[in-house]
Phi, psi and omega in degrees: 000121188244144175259116179196173178294344180281352183302131178273340169232128182220125174250130183239112179045045187283134171246133185232154175147217187228160183307324182271351183202120173277133182260320182226148179225146170061040182276118175242116180223144173223117181237127186257164175305139180090353180260147174241110181262122175266122173274121184242160177148159180296170174305134178083007182280348175110010181300308181294321179298319179295315179299316180296327179288319176299320182280358179071015173288326172244138176285144176292149176268354179178160181072199183208162174240132176241138173238117185052043175079003182248132179294121184296337178295341181258005182257140173278177186303311184294319179298314181293320183290340174281342180260333192218132175243141185237124174258105182287163178297318176212153176211129179299122176241074191266349177263150187278047171293151173282164176305316181301317180296319179295317181294322178297336176298336176293346180271356184304322180297341182259356186284142175244359179207192183273341185261142175288139181267165174304325177296320178299314181295322178294319179294320179294319179298314179297317181296318179295322178295316180297321183275357177076033179230018180295326183289346178247021187303329185257010177273144174294139182293340178291347181259007186266155173284171179299317179294321178295320178297322178297321178295326177293318179295324176295316179298319179300318178295318179296326180295339178292337181058038179271146181284347179243131181237118176256134184223126181255098182044061190288349183246014189298334180254007185267149171286170187299323180297314180287331174298314181293325176296321178293322176300313180298320180297314181296316180296323178293318177299319178295321180295338178269005175105002178289154173253122185241130173235121186227133169282126185233124180277324184269115183296323179289328174293321177300321179297328181281323191259331193265151168269330184222160178227153176223113184263121182256139178198134177051044172085004184217167170280123179257344177197136172212155182150194177307140188302322179297323179291318180296316182287341179272347185285136179297344179298338179302319179297320180294319184290314184270349183056042179220140174272139181241145166258133185246140174223163174246137180278186185297338179262009177081009181277142180288135174238134184247138177233115180292140179262125182264000000 
């Protein structure tokens, strides 16, 4: 994770939270194209709050967020959505739209009229195929499982064709097969130049998908850097209050096993 003017996501002395409660203070992050940053930390550490602030869902309480050098506070919805796509942890999908219709909503930032264009349909088709939900394209989203809904939200974000992808625990409802497919998808997007910032609950999943890690605890960043270094740091035990046994797999990635 490098700090430079080339960063496609940059947080500068960012404070996040709510009027009655600050969750994070003094957040400095620089994430460049091709990098996958895993936001780590216990429940309530501020991972989701940070993502929502970057995405302008929550206003910052201090500092600023830049996407491709532009302050998100000065961007309107369409401008920001052409630069940044956000996959929330959950989203109520209570109307009987089909999967295809929901994914096409990701094309709204590019729309110039009320009708979907052939380009919109092509982008939605590609996104559904990448996210593994093309076979359910014509099913109502109200009939989907939690994991299927997560794949639809990922497809909608991909349809935006934004260079920055924010993901809030995007695989929490997925089985292991679909989790690994999501890992491959994220890595492929990064290899094509996307900048990915993801809140990750599973530390071993973070080791598989991320290039870098950012560990949040008690309102601040307590460790950041290459993901292997973050997962190898003893501060992890202090933050999670769990002892870990560490091994490296055949590709040299750190694997953690909690000791009971």
